[in-house]
Short mmCIF file of C-alpha atoms in Angstrom, two decimals:
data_model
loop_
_atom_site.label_atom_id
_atom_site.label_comp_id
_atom_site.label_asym_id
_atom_site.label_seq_id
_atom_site.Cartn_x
_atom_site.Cartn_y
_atom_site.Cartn_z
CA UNK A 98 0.00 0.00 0.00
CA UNK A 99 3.17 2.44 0.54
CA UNK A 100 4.07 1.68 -3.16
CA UNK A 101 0.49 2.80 -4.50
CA UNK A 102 0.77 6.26 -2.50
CA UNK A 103 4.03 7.33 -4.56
CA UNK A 104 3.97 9.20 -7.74
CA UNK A 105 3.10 7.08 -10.84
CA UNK A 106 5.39 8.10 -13.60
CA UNK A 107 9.11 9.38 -13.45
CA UNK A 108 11.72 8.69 -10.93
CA UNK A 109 11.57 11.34 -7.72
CA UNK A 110 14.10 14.08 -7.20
CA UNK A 111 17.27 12.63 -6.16
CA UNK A 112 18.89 13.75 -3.11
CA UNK A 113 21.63 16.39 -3.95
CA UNK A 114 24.72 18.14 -1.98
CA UNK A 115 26.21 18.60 1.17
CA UNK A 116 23.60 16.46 3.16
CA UNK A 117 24.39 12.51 5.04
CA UNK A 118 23.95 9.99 2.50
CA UNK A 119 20.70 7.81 3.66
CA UNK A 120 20.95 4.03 3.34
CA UNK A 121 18.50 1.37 3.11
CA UNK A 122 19.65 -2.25 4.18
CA UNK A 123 16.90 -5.33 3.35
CA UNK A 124 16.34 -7.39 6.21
CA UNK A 125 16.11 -7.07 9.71
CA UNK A 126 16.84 -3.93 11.58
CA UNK A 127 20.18 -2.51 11.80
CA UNK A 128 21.82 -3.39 14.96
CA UNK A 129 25.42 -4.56 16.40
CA UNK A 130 25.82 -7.85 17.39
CA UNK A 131 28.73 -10.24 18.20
CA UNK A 132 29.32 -12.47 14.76
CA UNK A 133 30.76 -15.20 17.22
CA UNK A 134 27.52 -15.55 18.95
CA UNK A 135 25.79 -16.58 15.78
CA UNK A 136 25.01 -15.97 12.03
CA UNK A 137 24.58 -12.29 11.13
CA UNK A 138 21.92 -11.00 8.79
CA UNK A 139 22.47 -8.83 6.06
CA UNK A 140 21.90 -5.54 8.38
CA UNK A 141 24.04 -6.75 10.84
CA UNK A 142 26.92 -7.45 8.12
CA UNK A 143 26.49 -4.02 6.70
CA UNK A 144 26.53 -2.18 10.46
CA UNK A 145 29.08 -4.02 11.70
CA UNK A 146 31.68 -3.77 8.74
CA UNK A 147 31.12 0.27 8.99
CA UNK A 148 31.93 0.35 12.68
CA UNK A 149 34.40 -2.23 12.65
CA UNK A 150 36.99 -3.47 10.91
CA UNK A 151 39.14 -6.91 10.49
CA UNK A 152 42.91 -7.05 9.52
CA UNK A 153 41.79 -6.14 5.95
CA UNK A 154 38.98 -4.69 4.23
CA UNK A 155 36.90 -4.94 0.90
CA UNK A 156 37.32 -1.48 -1.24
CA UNK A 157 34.42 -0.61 -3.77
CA UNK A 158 35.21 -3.01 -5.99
CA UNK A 159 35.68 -6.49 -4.13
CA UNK A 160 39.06 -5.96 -3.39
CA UNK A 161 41.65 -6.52 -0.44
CA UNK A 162 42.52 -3.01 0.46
CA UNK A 163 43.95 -2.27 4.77
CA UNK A 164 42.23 -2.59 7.41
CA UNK A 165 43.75 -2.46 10.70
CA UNK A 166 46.60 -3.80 8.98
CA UNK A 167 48.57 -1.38 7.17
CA UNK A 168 50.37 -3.63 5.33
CA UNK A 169 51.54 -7.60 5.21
CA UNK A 170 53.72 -10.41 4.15
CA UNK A 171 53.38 -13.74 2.71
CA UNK A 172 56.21 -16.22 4.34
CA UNK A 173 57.01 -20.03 5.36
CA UNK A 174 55.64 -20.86 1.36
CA UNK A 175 52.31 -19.33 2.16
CA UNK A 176 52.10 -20.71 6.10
CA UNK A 177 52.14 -17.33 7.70
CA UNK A 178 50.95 -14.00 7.40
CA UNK A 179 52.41 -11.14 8.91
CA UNK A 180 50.80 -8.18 9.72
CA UNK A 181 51.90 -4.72 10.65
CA UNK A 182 49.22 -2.62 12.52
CA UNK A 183 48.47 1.04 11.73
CA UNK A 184 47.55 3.83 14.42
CA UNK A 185 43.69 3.00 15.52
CA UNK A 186 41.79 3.56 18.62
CA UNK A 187 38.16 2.43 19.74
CA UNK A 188 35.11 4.51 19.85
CA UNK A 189 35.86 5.28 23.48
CA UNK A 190 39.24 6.66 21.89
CA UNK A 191 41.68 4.37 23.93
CA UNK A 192 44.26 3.08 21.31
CA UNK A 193 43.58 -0.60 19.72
CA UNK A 194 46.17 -3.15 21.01
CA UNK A 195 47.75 -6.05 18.96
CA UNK A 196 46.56 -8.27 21.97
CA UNK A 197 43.16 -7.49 21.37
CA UNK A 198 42.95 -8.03 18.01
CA UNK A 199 45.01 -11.37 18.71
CA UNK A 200 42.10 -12.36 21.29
CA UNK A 201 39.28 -11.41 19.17
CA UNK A 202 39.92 -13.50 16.36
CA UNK A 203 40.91 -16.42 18.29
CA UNK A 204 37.99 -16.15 19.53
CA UNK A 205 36.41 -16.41 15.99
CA UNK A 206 39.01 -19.12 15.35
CA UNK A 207 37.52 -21.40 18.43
CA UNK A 208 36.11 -24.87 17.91
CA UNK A 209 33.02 -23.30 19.72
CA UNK A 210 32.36 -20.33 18.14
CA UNK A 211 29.19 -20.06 16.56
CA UNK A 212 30.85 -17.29 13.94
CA UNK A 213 29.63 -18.26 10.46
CA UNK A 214 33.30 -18.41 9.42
CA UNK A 215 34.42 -20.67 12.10
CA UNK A 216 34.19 -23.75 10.06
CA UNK A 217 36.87 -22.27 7.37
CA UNK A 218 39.32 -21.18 9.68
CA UNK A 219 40.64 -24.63 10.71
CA UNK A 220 43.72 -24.18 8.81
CA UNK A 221 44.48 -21.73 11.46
CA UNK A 222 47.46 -23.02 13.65
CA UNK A 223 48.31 -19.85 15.91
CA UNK A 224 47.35 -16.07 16.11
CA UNK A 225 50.26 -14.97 18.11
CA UNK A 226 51.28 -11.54 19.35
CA UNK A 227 55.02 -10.49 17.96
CA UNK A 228 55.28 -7.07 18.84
CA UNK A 229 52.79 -4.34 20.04
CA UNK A 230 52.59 -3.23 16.46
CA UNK A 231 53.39 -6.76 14.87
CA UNK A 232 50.49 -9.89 14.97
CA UNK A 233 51.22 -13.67 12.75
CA UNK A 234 48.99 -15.90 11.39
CA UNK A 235 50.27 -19.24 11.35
CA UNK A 236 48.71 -21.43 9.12
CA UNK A 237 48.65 -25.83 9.07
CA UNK A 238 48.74 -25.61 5.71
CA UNK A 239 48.63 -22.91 2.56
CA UNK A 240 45.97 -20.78 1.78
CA UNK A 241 46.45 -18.34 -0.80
CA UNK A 242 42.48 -17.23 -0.20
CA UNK A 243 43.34 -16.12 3.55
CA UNK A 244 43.22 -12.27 3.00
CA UNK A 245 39.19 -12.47 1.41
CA UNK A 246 38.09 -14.68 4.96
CA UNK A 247 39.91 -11.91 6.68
CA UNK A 248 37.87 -8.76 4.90
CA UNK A 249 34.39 -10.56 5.86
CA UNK A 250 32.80 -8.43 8.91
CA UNK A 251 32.40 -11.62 10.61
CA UNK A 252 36.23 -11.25 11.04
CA UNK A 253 36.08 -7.59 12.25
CA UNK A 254 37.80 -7.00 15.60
CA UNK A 255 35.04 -5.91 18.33
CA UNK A 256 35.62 -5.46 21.83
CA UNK A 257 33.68 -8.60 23.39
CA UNK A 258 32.40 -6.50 26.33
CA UNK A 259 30.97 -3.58 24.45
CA UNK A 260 30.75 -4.62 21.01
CA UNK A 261 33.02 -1.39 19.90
CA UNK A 262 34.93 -1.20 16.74
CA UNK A 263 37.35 1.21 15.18
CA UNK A 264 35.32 2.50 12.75
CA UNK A 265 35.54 4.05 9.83
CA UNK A 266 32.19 4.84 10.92
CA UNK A 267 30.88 5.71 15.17
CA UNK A 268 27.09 4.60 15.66
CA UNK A 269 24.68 6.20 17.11
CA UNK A 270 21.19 5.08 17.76
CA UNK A 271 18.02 7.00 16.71
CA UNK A 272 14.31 7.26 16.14
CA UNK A 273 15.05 7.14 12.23
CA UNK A 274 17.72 4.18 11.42
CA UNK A 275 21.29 4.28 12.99
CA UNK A 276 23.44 7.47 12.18
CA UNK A 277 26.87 6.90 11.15
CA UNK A 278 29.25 9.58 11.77
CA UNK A 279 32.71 9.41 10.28
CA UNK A 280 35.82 8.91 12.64
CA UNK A 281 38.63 11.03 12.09
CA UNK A 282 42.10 9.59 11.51
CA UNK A 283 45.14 11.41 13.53
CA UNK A 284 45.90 14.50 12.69
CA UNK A 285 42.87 15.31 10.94
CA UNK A 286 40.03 18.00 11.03
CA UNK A 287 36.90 16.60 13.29
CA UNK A 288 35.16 15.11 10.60
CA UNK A 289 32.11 14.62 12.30
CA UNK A 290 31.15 18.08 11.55
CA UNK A 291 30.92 17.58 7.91
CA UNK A 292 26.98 16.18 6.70
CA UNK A 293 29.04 14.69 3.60
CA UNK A 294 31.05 11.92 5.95
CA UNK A 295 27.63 11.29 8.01
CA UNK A 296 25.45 8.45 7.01
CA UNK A 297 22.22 7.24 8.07
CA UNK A 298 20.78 3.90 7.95
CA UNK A 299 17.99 2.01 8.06
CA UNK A 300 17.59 -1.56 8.22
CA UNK A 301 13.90 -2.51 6.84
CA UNK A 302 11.65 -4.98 4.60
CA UNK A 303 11.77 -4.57 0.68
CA UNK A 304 8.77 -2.81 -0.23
CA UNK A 305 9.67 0.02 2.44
CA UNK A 306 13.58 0.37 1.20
CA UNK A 307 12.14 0.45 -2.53
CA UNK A 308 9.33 3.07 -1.36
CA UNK A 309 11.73 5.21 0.39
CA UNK A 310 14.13 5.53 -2.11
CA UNK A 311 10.99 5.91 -4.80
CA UNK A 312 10.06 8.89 -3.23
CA UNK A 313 13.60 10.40 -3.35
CA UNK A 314 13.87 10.34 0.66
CA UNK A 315 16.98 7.84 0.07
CA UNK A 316 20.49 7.35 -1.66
CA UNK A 317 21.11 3.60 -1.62
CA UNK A 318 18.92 -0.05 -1.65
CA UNK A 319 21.61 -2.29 -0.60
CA UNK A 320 21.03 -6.69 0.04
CA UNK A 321 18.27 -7.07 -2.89
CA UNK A 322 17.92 -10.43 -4.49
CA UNK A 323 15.25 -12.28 -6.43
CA UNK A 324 12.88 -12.30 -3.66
CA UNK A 325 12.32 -8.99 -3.96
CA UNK A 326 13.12 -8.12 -7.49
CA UNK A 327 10.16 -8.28 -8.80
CA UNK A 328 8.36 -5.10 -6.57
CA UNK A 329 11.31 -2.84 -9.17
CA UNK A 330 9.24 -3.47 -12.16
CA UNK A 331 6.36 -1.45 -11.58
CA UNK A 332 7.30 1.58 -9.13
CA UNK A 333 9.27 3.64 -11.91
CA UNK A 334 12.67 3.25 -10.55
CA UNK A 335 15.03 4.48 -13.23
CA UNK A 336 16.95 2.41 -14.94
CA UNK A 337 20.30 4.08 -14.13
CA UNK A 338 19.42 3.79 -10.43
CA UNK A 339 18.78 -0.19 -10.57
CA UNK A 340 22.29 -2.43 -10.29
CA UNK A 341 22.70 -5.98 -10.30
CA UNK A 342 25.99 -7.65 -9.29
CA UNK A 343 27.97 -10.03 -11.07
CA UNK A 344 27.86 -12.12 -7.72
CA UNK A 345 29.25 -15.67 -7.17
CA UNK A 346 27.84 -18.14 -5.08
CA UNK A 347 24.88 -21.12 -4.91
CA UNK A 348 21.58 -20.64 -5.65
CA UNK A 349 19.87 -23.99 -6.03
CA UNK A 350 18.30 -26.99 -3.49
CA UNK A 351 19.91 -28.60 -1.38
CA UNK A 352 18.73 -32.02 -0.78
CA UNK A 353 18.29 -31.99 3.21
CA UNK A 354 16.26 -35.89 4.03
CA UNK A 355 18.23 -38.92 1.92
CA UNK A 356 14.97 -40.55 2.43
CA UNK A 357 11.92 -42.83 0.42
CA UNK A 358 11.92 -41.37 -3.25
CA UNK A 359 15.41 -39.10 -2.29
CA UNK A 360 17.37 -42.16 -1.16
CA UNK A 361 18.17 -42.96 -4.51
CA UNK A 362 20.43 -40.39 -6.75
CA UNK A 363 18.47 -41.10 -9.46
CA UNK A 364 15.07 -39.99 -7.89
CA UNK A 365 17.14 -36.84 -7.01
CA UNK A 366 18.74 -36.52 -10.46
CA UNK A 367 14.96 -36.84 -11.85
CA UNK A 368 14.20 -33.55 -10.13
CA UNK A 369 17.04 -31.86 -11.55
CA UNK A 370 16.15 -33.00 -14.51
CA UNK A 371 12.64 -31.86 -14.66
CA UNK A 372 13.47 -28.28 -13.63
CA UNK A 373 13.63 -25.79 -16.88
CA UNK A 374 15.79 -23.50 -15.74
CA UNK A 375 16.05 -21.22 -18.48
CA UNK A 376 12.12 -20.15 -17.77
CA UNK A 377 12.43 -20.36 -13.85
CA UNK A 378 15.05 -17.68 -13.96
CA UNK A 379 13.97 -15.40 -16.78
CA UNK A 380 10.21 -15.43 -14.83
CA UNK A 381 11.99 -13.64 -12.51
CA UNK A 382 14.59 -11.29 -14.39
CA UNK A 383 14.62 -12.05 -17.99
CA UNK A 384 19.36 -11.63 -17.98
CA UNK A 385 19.28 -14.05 -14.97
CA UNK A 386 21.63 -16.37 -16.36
CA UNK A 387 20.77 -20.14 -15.40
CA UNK A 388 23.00 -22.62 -14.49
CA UNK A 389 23.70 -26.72 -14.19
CA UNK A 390 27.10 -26.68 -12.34
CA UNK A 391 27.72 -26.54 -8.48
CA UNK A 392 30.78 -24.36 -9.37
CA UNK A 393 30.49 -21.51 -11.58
CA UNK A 394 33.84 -21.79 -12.60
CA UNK A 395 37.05 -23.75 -12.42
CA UNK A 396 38.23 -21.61 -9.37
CA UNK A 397 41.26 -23.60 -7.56
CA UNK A 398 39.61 -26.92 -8.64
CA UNK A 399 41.56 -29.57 -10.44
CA UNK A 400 39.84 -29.52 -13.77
CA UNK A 401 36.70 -27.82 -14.97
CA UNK A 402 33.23 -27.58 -13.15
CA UNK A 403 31.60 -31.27 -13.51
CA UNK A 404 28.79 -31.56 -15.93
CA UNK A 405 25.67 -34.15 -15.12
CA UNK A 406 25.36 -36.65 -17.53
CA UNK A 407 22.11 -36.33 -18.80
CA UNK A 408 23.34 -32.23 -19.65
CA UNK A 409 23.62 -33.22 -22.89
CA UNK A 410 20.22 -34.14 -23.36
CA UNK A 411 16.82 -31.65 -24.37
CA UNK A 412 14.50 -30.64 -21.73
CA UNK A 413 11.66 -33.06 -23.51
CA UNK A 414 13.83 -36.15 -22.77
CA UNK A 415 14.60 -35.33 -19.39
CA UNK A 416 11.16 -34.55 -18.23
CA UNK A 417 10.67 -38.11 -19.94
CA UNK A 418 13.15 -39.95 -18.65
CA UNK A 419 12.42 -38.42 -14.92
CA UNK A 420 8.85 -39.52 -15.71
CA UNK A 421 10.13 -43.34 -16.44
CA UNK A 422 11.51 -42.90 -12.76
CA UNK A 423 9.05 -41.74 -10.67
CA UNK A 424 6.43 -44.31 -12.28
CA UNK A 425 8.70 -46.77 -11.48
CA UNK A 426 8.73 -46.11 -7.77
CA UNK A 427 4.67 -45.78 -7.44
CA UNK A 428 4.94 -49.28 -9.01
CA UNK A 429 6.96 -49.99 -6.56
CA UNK A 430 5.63 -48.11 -3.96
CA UNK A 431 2.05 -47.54 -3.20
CA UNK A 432 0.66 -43.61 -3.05
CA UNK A 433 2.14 -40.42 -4.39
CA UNK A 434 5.65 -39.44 -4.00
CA UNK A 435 5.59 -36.01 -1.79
CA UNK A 436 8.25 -33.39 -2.13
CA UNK A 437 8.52 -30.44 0.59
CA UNK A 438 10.78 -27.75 -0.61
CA UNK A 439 11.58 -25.01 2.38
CA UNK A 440 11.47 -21.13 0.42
CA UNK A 441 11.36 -17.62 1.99
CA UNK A 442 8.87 -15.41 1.41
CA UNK A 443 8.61 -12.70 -1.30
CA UNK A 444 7.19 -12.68 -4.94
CA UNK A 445 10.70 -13.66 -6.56
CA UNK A 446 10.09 -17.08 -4.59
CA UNK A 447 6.89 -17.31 -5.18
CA UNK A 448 7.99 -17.19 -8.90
CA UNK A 449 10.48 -19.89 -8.79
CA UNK A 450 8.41 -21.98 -6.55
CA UNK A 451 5.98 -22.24 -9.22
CA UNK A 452 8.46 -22.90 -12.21
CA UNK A 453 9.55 -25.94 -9.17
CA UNK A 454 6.03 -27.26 -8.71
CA UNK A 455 5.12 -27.25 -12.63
CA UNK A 456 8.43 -29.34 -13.28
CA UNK A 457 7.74 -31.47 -10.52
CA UNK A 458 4.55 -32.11 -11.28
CA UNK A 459 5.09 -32.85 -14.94
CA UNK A 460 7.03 -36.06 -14.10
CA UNK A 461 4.02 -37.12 -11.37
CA UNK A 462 5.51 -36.01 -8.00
CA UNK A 463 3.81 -33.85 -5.52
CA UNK A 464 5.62 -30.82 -4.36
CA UNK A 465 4.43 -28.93 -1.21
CA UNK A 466 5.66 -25.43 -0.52
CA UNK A 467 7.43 -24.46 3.22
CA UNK A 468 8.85 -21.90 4.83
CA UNK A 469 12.29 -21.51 5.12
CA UNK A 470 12.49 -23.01 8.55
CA UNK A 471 10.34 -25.43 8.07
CA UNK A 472 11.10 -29.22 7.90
CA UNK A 473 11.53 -30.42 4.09
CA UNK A 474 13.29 -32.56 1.84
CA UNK A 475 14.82 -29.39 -0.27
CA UNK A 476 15.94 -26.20 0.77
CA UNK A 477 16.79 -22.97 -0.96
CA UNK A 478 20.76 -22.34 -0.63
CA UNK A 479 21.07 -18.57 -1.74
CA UNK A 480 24.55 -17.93 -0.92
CA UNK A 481 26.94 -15.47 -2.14
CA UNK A 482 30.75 -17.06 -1.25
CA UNK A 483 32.77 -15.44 1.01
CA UNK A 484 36.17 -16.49 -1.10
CA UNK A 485 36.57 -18.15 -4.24
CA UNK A 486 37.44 -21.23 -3.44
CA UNK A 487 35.67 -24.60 -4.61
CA UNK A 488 36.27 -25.83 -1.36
CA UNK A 489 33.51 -23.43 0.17
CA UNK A 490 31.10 -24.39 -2.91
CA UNK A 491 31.43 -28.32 -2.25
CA UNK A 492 31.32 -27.80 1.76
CA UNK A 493 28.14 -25.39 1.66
CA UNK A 494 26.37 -27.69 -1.04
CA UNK A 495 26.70 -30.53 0.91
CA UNK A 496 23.80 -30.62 3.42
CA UNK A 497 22.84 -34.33 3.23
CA UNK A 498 25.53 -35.86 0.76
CA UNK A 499 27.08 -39.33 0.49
CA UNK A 500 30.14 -40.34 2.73
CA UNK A 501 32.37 -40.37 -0.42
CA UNK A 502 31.83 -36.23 -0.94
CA UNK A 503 31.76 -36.15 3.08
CA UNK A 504 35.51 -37.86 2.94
CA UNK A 505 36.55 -36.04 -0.10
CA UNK A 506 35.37 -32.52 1.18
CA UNK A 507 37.48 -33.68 4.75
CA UNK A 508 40.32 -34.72 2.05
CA UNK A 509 40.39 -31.18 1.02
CA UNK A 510 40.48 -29.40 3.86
CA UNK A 511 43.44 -31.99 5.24
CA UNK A 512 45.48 -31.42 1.80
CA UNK A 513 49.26 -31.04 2.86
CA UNK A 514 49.44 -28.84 -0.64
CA UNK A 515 47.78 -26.67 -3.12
CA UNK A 516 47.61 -29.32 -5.67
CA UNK A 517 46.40 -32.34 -3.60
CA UNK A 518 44.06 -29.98 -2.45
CA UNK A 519 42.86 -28.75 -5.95
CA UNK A 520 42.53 -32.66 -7.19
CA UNK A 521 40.00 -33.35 -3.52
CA UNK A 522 38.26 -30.49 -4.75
CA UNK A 523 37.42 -31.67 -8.22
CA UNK A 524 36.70 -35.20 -7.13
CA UNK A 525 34.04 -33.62 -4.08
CA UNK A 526 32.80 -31.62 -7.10
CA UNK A 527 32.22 -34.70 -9.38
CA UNK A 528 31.10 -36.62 -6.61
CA UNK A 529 28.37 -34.39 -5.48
CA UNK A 530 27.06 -33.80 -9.28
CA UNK A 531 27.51 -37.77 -9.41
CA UNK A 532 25.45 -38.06 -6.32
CA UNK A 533 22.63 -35.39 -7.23
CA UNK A 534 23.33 -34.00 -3.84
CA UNK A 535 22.80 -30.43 -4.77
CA UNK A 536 20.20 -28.65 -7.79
CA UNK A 537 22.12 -25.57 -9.17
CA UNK A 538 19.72 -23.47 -10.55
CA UNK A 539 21.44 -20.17 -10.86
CA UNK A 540 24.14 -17.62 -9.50
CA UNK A 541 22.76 -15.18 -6.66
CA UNK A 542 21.21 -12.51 -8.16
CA UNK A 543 22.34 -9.71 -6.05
CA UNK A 544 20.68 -6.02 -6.45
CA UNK A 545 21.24 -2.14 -5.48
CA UNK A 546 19.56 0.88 -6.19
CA UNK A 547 22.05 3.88 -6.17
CA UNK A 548 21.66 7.44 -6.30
CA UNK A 549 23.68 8.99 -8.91
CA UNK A 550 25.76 11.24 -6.47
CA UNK A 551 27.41 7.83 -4.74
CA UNK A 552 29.98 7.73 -7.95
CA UNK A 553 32.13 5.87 -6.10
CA UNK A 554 29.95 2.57 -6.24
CA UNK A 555 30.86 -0.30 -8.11
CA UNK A 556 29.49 -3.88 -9.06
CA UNK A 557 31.66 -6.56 -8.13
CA UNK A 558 31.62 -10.49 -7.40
CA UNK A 559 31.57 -9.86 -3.65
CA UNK A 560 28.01 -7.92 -3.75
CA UNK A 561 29.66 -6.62 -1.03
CA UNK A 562 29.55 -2.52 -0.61
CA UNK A 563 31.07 -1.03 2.11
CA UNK A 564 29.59 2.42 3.26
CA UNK A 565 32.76 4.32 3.28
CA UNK A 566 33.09 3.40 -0.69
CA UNK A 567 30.44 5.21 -1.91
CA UNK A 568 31.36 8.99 -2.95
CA UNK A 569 34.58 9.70 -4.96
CA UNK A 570 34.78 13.88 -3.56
CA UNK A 571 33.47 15.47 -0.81
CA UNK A 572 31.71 18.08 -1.39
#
């Protein structure tokens, strides 16, 4: 009903000047929170990475720029990092320690953490303090992709006690959304008194973001994906305003109960099979590229992404062959077959679950729509990777897989080198294709609406854009 209010034609008056950008996050609201104590949403990502920061950081375009670290060396054949801390204090203004950030990401690091990360830091032998300015990262075993874990927010240093950071940004609560002033670095002007390096944000549901920034009371949409991509097409958004990231990731099912019909791989092949994915994705947003592959690219795998075998064959003769299948097992097997697939809410999924229930019902299964939460025998994976590595693909697609891709995955982790680890990778990959463990459907779509004035914006593979990236001059 907030859409219908807004003008009907043309895009509002853009915000212009010397005035605090004003930021829209999807999701929950905006509030700090501890990323060892559990999963962070998308509003807790984005807060967190602007008033704290890791070793390293993402710039505007996806890349490894400093953090607290001002710079770093590769030793030991890629076993330990070194890393050489700049001048930073905490929003109290006491000076940050290389102890503390030692004990905060051990703390990340621990078997018991509950940090989203924790389970791809393993390879981490010791965080050890060298000097007051001077921390190591000793590593079991090489891991050229160390730097990308390290720029995640879930890896920003935070004092445990009062979840403080070092900035580049200083919270403060309000009525309207969080206000982000900008912290000065030594020797500079206060720049807190500047509206330009101020920043407020709000953390709220699609159809509010996209309403907001609709009526030109907003600079920036940030977390969109297809579950909300469809409310763009009919509130006049201009084109130049609308983004979409070249993101990297999993979107697809992954098979969650190995059980009746699903204990076979060819029952879960036949539902692969069935799916057109060409139509499921362009229903949505008609450049959504489709996919077949777990990976989307060779990455640090052995060989190239593994194909299924019946890729090679039309749409028509899957949906027939998948047919054969799932007559064969009501021969065998009294009653219909029933398939619960767990989806959020939002019209994008209500698209694709619809393309999913006409494919599965052309081959004579019945598919049953849940919520996210819910118990099922598929669940939606939408996933954008933290760091390219195949390793992260395999492990994340692999909710209920076979032992072999369980040992394989293991094999991987455990590789003494980069090129046993690169052969474990291809073999999980092929074994979980093999195994019909995981659907691939698509890449994430990942999507940003952007005022004209934040010039310094930039699609990347991260979808990833970090709130002090977003103007080239101030004004």
């Amino acid at each position: 009903m907030l859409l219908l209010t807004l003008p009907s034609c043309g895009q509002a008056p853009r915000r212009q000047g010397n005035v605090p950008v004003v930021a829209s996050t999807i999701g929950g609201a905006a509030a700090l929170r501890d990323p060892s104590s559990g999963r962070l949403d998308f509003a807790q990502r984005v807060l967190v990475d602007a008033t704290a920061q890791g070793l390293v950081r993402f710039d505007a375009a996806g890349g490894i720029e400093p953090g607290l670290a001002e710079r770093w060396i590769v030793i030991d054949d890629g076993r330990s990092y070194i890393f050489r801390l700049r001048e930073a204090y905490w929003s109290d203004g006491s000076p940050v320690s290389a102890d503390e950030v030692v004990r905060s990401l051990r703390r990340a690091a621990a078997a018991g953490s509950r940090n989203a990360l924790t389970p791809y830091l393993a390879v981490i032998d010791q965080i050890v303090e060298m000097t007051p300015q001077i921390i190591e990262v000793r590593l079991k075993r090489p891991r050229p992709d160390l730097l990308k874990l390290f720029a995640q927010p879930e890896l920003a240093v935070l004092r445990a006690s009062s979840l403080s950071g070092s900035g580049p940004f200083r919270a403060e609560a309000t009525r309207a959304g969080v206000m982000l002033r900008a912290i000065p670095g030594p020797g500079d002007d206060d720049a807190n008194a500047t509206p330009e390096n101020s920043l407020r944000l709000f953390g709220e549901r699609a159809a509010v973001a996209i309403a907001r920034f609709r009526a030109g009371q907003s600079d920036l949409i940030l977390g969109g994906s297809f579950r909300d991509w469809p409310i763009t097409a009919g509130v006049g958004i201009n084109p130049a305003n609308l983004h979409i990231d070249p993101a990297r990731g999993l979107f697809g099912l992954a098979v969650v109960r190995r059980e009746g019909f699903l204990a076979d791989a060819g029952n879960r092949a036949a539902i692969s099979m069935a799916v057109d994915r060409a139509r499921l994705t362009s229903a949505v947003m008609p450049d959504w590229a489709p996919t077949e592959t777990l990976l989307p690219a060779q990455l640090d795998s052995a060989v190239p992404p593994a194909l299924p075998t019946w890729s090679i064959m039309s749409l028509d003769a899957r949906r027939e062959a998948a047919r054969a299948r799932v007559r064969l097992w009501q021969q065998m097997h009294a009653g219909p077959v029933t398939i619960r697939i767990a989806l959020p809410s939002g019209p994008g999924a209500t698209l694709v679950w619809g393309h999913l229930a006409e494919a599965m019902l052309r081959i004579g299964l019945s598919p049953v729509r849940v919520a996210a939460d819910a118990q099922a025998e598929l669940r939606l994976i939408d996933e954008v990777a933290p760091y390219d590595s195949g390793r992260w693909y395999v492990n994340t697609a692999c909710a209920a897989c076979s032992p072999e891709a369980e040992s394989l995955i293991a094999a991987g982790r455990e590789a003494p080198d980069l090129a046993q680890r690169a052969q474990r990778i291809a073999e999980a990959d092929a074994e979980l294709t093999r195994d019909a463990a995981f659907i691939p459907l698509a890449q994430p779509l990942r999507w940003s609406a952007v005022a004209l004035r934040l010039d310094a914006w930039q699609r990347n593979t991260r979808a990833w854009h970090p709130l002090n990236h977003l103007r080239n001059d101030k004004e």
